[in-house]
Coordinates of C-alpha atoms in Angstrom, one line a residue:
Chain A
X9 CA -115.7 93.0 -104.1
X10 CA -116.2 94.4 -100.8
X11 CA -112.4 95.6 -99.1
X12 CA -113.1 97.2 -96.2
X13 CA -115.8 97.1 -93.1
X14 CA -115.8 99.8 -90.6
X15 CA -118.2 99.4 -87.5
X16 CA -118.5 102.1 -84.5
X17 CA -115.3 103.8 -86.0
X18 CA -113.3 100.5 -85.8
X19 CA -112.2 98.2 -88.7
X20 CA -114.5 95.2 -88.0
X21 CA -116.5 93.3 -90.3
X22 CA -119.2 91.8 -87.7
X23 CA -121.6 93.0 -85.2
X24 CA -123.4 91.1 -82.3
X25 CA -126.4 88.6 -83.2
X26 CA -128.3 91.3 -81.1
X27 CA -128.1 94.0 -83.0
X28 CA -131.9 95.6 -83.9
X29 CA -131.1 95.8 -87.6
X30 CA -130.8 92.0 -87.6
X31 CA -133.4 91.3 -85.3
X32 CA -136.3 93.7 -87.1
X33 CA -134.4 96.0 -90.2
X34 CA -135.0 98.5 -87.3
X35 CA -132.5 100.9 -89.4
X36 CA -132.2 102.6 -93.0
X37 CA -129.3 102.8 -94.9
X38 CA -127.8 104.8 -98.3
X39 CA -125.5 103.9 -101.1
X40 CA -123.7 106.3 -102.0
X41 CA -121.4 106.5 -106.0
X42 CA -117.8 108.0 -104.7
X43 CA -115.4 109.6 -107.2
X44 CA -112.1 110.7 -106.5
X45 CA -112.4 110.1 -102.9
X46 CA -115.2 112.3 -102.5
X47 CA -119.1 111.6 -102.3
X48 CA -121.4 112.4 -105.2
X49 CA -124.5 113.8 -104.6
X50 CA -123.7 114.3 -101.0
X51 CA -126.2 117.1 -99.7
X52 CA -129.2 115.1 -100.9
X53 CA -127.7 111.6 -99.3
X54 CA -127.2 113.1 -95.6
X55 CA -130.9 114.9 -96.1
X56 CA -132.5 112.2 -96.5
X57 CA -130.1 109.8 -94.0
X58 CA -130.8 112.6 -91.3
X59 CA -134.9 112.7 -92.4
X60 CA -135.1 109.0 -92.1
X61 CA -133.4 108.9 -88.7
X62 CA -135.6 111.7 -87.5
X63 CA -138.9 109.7 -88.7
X64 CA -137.6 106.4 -86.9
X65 CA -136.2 108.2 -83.4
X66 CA -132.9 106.9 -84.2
X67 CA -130.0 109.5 -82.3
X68 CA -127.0 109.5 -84.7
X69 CA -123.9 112.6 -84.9
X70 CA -124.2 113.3 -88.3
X71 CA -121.3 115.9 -88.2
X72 CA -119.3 113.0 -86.3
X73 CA -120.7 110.1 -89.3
X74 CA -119.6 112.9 -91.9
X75 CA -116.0 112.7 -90.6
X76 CA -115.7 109.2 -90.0
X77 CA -116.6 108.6 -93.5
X78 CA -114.1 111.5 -94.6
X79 CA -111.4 108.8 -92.7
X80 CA -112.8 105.7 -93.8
X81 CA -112.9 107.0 -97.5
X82 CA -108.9 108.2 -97.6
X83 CA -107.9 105.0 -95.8
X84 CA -109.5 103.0 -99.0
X85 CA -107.2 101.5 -101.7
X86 CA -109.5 103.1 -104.4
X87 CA -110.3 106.6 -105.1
X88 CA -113.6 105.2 -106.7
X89 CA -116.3 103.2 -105.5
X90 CA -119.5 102.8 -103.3
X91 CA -119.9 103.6 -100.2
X92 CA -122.6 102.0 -98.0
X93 CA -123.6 103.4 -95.1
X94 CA -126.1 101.0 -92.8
X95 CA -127.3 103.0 -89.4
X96 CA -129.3 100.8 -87.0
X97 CA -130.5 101.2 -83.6
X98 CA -128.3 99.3 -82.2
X99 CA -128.8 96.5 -79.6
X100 CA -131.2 96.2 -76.8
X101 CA -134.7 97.3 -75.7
X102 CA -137.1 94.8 -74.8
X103 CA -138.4 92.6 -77.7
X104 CA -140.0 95.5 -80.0
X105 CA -139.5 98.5 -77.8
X106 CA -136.5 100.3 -78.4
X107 CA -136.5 101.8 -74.9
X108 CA -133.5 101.4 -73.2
X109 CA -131.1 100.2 -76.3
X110 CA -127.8 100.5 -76.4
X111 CA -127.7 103.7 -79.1
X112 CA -127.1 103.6 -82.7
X113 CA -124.5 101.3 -84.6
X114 CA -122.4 102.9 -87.3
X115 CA -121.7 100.5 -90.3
X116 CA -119.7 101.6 -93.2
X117 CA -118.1 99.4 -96.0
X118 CA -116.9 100.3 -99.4
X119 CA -117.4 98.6 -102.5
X120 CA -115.9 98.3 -106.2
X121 CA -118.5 100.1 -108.7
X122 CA -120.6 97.8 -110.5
X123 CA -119.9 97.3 -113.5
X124 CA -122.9 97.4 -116.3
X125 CA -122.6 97.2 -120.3
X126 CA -122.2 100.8 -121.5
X127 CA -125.6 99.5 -123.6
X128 CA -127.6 100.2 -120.6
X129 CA -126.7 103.4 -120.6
X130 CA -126.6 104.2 -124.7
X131 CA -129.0 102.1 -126.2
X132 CA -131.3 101.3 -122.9
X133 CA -132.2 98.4 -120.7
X134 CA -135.1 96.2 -120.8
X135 CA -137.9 95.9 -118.2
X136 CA -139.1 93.0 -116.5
X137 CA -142.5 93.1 -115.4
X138 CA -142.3 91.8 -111.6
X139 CA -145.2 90.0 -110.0
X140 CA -144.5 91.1 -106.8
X141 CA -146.3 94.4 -105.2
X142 CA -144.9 96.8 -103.4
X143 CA -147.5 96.7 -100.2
X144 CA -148.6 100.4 -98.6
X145 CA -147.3 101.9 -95.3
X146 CA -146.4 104.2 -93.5
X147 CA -142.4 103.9 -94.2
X148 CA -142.9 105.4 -97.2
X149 CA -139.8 107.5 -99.0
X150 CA -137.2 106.1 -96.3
X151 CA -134.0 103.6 -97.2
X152 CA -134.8 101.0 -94.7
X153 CA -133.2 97.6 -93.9
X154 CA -137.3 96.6 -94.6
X155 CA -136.5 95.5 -98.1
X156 CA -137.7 91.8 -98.3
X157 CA -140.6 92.6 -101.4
X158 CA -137.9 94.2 -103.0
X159 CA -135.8 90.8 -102.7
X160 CA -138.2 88.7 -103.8
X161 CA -139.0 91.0 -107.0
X162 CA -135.3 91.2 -108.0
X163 CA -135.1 87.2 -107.5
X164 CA -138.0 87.0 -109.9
X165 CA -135.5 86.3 -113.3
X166 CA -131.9 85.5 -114.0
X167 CA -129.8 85.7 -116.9
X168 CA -129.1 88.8 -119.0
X169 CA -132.0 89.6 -120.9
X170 CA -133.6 92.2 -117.9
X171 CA -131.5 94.6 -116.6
X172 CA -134.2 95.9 -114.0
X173 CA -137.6 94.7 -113.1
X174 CA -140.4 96.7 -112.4
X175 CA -142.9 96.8 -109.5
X176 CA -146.7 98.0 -109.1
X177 CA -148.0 98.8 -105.7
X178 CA -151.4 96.5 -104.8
X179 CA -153.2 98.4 -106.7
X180 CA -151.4 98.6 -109.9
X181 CA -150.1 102.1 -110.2
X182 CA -146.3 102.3 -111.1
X183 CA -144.0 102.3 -108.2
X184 CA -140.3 101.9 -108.8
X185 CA -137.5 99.9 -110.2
X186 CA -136.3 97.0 -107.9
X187 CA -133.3 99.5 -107.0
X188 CA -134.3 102.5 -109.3
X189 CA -136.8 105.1 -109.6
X190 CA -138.9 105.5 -112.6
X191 CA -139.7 108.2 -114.8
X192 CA -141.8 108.7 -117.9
X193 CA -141.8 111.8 -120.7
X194 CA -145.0 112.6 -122.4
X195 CA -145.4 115.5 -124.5
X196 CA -141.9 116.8 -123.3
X197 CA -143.0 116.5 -119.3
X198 CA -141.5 114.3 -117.1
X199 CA -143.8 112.5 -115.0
X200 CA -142.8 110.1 -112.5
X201 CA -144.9 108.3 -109.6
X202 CA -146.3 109.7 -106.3
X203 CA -144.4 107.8 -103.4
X204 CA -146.5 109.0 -100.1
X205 CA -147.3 104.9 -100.1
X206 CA -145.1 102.8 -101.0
X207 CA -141.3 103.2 -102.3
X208 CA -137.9 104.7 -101.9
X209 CA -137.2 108.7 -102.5
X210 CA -133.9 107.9 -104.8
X211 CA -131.5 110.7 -104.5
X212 CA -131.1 110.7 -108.2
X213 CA -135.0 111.0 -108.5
X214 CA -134.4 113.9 -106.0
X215 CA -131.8 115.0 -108.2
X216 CA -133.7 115.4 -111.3
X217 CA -137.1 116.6 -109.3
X218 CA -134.8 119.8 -107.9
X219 CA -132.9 120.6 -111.4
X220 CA -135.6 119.9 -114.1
X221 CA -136.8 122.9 -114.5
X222 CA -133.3 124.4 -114.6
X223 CA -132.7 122.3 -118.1
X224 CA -136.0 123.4 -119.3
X225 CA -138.0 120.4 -118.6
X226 CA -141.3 120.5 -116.6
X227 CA -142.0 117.7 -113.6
X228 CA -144.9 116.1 -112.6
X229 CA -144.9 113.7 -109.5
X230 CA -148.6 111.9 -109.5
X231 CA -150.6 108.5 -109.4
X232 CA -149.5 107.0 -112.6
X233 CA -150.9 103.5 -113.8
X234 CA -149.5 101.1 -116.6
X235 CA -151.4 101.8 -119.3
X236 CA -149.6 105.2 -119.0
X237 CA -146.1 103.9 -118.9
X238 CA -146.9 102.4 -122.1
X239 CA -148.2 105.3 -123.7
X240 CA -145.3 107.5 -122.7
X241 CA -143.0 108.9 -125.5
X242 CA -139.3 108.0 -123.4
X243 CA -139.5 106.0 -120.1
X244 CA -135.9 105.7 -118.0
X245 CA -134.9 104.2 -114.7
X246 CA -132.2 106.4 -112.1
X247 CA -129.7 105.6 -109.1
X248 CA -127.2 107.5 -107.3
X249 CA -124.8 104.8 -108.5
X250 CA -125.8 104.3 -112.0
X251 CA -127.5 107.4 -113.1
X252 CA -129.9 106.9 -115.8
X253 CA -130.8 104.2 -118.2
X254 CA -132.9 104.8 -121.1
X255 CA -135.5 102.1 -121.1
X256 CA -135.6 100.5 -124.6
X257 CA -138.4 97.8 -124.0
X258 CA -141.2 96.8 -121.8
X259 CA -143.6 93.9 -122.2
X260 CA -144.0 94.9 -125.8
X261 CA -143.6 97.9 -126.4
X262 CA -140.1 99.2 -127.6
X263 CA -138.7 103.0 -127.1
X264 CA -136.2 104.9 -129.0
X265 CA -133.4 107.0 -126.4
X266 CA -135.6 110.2 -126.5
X267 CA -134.1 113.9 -126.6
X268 CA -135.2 114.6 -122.8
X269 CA -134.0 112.0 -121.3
X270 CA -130.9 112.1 -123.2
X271 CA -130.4 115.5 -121.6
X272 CA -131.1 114.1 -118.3
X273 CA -128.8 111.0 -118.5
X274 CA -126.0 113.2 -119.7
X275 CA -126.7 116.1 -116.6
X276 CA -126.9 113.6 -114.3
X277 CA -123.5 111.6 -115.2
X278 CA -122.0 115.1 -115.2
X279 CA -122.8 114.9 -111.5
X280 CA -121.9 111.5 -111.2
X281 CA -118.7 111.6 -112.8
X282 CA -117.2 114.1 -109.6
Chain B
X273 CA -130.9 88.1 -69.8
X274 CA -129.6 86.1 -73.1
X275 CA -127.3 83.2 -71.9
X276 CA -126.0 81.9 -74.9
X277 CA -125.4 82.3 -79.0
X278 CA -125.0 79.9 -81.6
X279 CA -124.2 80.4 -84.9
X280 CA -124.3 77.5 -87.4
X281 CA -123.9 75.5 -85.0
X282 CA -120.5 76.7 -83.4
X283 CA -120.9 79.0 -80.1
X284 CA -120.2 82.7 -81.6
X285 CA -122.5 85.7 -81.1
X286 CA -121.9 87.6 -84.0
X287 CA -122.3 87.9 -87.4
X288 CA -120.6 89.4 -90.5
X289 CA -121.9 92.7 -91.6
X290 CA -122.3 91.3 -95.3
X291 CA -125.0 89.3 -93.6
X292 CA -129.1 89.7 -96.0
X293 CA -130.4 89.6 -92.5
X294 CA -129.1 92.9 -91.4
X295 CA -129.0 94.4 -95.1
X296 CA -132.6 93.6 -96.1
X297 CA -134.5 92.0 -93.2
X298 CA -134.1 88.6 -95.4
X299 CA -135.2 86.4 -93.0
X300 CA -137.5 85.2 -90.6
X301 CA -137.3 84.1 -86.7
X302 CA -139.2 82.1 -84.8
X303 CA -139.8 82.8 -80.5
X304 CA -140.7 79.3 -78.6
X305 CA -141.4 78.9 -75.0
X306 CA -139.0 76.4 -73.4
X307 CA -140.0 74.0 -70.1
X308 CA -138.1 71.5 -69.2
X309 CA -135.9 71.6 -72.0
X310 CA -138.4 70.8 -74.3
X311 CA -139.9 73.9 -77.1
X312 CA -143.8 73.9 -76.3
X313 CA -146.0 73.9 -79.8
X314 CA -143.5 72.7 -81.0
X315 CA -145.2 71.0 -84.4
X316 CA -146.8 74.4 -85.3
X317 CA -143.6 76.7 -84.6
X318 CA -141.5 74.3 -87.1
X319 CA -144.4 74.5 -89.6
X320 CA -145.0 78.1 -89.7
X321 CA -141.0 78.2 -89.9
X322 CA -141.1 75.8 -92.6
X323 CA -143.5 77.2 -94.7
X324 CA -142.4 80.8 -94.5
X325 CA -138.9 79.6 -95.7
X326 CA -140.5 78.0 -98.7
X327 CA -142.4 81.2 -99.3
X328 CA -139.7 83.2 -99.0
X329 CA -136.9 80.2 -101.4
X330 CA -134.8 79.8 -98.4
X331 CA -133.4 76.3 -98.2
X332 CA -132.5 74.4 -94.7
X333 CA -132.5 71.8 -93.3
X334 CA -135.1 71.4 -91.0
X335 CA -133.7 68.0 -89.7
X336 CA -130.3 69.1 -88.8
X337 CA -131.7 72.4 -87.4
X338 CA -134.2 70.6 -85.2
X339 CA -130.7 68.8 -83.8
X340 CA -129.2 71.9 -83.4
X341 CA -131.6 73.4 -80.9
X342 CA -131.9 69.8 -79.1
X343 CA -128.4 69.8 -78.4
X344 CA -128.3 73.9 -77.9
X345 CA -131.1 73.5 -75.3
X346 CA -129.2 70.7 -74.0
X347 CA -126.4 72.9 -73.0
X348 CA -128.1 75.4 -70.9
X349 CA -128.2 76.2 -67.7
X350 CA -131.4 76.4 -67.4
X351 CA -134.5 74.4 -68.3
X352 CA -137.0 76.5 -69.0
X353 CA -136.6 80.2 -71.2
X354 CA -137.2 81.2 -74.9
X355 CA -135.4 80.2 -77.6
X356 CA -135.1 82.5 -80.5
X357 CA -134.5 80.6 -83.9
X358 CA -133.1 83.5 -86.6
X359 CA -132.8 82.4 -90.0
X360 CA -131.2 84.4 -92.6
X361 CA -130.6 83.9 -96.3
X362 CA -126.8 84.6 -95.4
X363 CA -124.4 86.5 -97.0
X364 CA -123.6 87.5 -100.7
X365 CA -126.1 87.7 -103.5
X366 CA -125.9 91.0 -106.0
X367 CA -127.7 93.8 -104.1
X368 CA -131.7 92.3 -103.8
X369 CA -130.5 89.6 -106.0
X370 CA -130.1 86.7 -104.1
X371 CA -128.6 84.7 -106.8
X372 CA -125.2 83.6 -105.5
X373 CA -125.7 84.1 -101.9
X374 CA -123.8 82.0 -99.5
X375 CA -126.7 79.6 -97.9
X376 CA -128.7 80.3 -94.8
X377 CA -127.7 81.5 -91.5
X378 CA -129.0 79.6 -88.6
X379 CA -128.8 81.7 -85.2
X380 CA -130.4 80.5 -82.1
X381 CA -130.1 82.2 -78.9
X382 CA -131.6 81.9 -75.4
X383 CA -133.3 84.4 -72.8
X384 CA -135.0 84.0 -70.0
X385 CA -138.6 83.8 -69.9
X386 CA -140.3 87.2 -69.3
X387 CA -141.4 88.1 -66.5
X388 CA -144.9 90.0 -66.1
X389 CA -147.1 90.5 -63.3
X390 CA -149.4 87.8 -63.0
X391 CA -152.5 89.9 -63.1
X392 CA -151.9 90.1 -66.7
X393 CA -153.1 86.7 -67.2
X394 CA -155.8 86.9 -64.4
X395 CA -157.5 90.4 -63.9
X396 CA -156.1 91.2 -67.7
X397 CA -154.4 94.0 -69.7
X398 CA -154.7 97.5 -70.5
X399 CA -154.5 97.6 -74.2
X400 CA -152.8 101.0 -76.0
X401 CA -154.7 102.5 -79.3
X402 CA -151.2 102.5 -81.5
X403 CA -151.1 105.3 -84.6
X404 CA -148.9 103.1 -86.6
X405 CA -151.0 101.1 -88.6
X406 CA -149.7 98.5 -90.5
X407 CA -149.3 98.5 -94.2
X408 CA -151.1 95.9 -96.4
X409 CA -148.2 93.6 -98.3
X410 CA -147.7 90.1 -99.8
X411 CA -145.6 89.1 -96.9
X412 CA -148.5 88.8 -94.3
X413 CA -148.8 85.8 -91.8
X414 CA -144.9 85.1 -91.7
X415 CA -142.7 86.3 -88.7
X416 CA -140.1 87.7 -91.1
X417 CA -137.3 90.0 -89.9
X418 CA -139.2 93.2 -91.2
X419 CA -140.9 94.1 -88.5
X420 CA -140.5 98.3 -88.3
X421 CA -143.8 98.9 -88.3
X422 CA -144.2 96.8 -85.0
X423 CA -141.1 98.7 -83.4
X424 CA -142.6 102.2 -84.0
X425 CA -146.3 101.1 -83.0
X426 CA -144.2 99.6 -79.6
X427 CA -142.3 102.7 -79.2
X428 CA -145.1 105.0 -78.7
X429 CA -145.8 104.5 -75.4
X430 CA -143.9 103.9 -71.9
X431 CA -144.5 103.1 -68.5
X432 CA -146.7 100.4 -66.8
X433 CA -150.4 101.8 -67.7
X434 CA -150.4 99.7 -71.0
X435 CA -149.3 95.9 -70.9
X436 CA -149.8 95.9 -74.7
X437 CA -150.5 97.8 -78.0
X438 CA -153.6 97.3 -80.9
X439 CA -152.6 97.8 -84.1
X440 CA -154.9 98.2 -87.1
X441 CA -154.4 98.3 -90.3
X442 CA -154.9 100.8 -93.1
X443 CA -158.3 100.7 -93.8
X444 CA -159.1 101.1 -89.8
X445 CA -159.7 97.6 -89.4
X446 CA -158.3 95.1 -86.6
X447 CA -155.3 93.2 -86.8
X448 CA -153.1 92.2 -83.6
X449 CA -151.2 93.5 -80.8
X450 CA -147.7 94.4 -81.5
X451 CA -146.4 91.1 -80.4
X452 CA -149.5 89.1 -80.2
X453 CA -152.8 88.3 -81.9
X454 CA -156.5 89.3 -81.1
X455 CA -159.4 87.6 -80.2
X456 CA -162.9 88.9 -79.6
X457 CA -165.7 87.1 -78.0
X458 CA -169.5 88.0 -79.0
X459 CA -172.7 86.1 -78.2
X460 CA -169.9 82.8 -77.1
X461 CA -168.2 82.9 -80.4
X462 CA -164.5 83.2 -80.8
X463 CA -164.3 86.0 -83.6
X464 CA -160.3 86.5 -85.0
X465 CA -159.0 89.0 -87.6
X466 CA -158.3 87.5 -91.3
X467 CA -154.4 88.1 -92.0
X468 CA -154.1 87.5 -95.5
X469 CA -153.2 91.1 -95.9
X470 CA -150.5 92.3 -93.0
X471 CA -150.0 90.8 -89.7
X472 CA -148.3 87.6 -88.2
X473 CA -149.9 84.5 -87.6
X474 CA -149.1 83.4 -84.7
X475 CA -148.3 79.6 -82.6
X476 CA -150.9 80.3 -80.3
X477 CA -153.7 82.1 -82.3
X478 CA -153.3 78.8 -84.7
X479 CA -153.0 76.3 -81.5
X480 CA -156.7 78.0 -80.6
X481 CA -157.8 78.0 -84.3
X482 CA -157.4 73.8 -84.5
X483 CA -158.4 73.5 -80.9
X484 CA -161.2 75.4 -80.3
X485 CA -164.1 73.0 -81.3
X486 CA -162.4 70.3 -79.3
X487 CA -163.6 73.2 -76.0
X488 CA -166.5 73.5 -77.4
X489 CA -166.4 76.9 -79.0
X490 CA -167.1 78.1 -82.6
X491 CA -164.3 80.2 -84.0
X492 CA -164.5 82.3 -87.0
X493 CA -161.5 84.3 -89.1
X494 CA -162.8 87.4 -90.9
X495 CA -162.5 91.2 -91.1
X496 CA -163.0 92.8 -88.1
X497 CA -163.3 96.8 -87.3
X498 CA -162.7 99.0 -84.1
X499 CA -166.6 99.2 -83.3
X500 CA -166.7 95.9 -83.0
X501 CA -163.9 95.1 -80.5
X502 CA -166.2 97.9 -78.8
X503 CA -169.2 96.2 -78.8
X504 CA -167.2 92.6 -77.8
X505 CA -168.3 90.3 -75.0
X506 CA -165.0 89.5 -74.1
X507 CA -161.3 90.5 -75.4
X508 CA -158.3 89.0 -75.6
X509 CA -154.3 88.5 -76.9
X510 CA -152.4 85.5 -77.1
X511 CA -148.8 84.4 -77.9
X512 CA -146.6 81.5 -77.9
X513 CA -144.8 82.7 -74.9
X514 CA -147.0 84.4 -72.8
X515 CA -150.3 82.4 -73.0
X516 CA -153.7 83.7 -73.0
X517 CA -154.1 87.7 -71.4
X518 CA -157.7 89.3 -70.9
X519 CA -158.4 92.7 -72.1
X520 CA -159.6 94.4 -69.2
X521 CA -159.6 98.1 -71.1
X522 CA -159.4 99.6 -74.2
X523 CA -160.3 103.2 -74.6
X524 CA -163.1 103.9 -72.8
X525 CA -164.6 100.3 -72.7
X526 CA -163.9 97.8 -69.4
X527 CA -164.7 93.9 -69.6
X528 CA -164.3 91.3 -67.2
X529 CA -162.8 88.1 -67.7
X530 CA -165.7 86.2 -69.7
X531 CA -166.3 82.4 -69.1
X532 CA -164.7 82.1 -73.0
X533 CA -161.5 83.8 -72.3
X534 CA -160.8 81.7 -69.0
X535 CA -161.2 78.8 -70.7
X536 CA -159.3 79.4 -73.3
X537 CA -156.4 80.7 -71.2
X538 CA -156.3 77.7 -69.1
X539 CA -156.0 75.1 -71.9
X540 CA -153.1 77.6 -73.6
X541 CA -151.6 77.3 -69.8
X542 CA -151.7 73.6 -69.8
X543 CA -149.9 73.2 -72.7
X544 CA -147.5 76.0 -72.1
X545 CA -146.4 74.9 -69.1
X546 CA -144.9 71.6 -70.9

């Protein structure tokens, strides 16, 4: 349950029907797991925050966000949560253009961790095999408030049996989880898709991308297709909230927890953990 | 300027942050032209609206909202201006998962009509070669609220030279304006770009799709490529509430306003003007 809404600096939980965000998902936002008060992961979350907002022209303080957050964090009931931090250019401009709007809006709201079976995290999760394509552009890598193919993936089942779906891009390659990022092991090496097309740059994929090769294990980031997720010796899905989850099944094919990405769930709930 | 906000009926002009509108563009919107109180094209804009909101699973009432904007138009002060109709799937849901959420938004607000010189419509336009291009997706022909692509291809110019921006798409090949569709004219047959891939189909491109034979001009939808806008008799873009503008320039090419285009602009005209 959501307890707290902070907009501009001020405890409100609404903005104006103008706003940009509404009006176009002109905006990007990041989820961030917070222990103890304190942001996990937090280099890699304001990179890419302050990346996106370069690559969409969208003027925001960091150093004055940063602080606010600091206050918005300590005034919260819970040490432990999720923090959600929604940037968008605010209102005004003239239909499309944003020349002449008002300046970016500062949302902020925190949120009780979601809670999962410790299954997914032990014993793995099973895949759903989404219909729905993740199209090309240009907005590539960035968390923006353009997420509608990722809705209507994630509305493709119900019930308990998936615990994340998975989505191609037109052409078939692997992609992404609907709010995860994929990896495969083959031969010991980690492989996990190319996302200059299509996709979100997950922190925790950044994560694991920057520290592999400190826990031994060699990366690959390249085109990948299904026929090679099959194939794979361990397959797992990552967030900055959740961390990892083994995959145990996909389509059907079924995987044992495998020793690498055992090491890089445990490595990357050390981190989560604060 | 906007003159009024209604939200679900009751006169408020804001909405809660939890909104899937602002979180994931989960939505769509609809811009009509207003005379005398009355929306002009009004059978296709409730169509398109329709339709998208069945592709999309988002259930309302089209009967009640219909009401709505009748007695929203109603209050006005003035007759004639453009009412925006912003539909959301509202708040709540699990992340993407919409499962749960709270039943749609309806927004409507109302602006004046623009106001642009009226050579646009009777010498014609200078049209802007955008960079953006727009990515292919499954989400093509609706006027959902994921429209960044459109906002960056608008942002990248200023000033008065340009009265409007072409976008193409990936491969290189023709799709619309950044807030209208195109039209070519070669050998006095309409010619408009296929958008089963990205791009919005718009009130007015469909209005000269049904009509055009009734004029007496064949119309064809296909793919189209930059050489042959180039090589084009005549050029134009068209939407629901600006009507029918030439295409006086583009790069290095000039047209006049063909005997097509006119025609075609004045029947638009008639029925825009209620």
């Amino acid at each position: 349950m959501t307890t707290d809404f902070w907009v501009d600096g001020e405890p409100v939980s609404s903005i104006p029907v103008t706003d940009r965000g509404l009006a176009y998902g002109d905006g990007l936002f990041e989820t961030v797991r917070v222990i103890k008060r304190d942001l996990t992961l937090p280099e890699l979350h304001w990179q890419r925050l302050e990346n996106s907002l370069n690559r969409l022209d969208i003027a925001v303080d960091i150093e004055l966000l940063m602080s606010e957050v600091a206050t918005f964090l300590s005034l919260q009931s819970s040490p432990d949560g999720v923090l959600k931090v929604l940037i968008t250019r605010g209102s005004g401009g003239r239909g499309y253009n944003p020349a002449g709007c008002s300046g970016a809006r500062r949302i902020l709201s925190f949120h009780a961790l979601p809670k999962h079976p410790d299954s997914n995290r032990n014993a793995g999760i099973t895949l759903y095999p989404c219909s729905a394509r993740l199209g090309h552009n240009s907005l590539a890598g960035m968390k923006h408030l353009n997420r509608l193919e990722n809705v209507l993936a994630r509305a493709e089942w119900g019930g308990t049996e998936f615990q994340e779906g998975l989505m191609l891009d037109l052409d078939g390659l692997l992609v992404e989880g609907t709010m995860s990022n994929l990896f495969l092991v083959k031969n010991g090496t980690l492989y996990t898709p190319a996302l200059d097309r299509c996709g979100v740059s997950g922190v925790c994929r950044e994560f694991i991308l920057r520290q592999a090769s400190g826990w031994g294990i060699s990366v690959m980031v390249q085109e990948l297709d299904e026929p090679a997720l099959l194939d794979a010796d361990e397959v797992f899905v990552c967030n900055s909230v959740n961390g990892v989850w083994p995959v145990a099944r996909y389509r059907d094919i079924s995987w044992q927890v495998g020793v690498v990405t055992a090491t890089v769930r445990d490595r990357v709930l050390e981190v989560l953990n604060g």
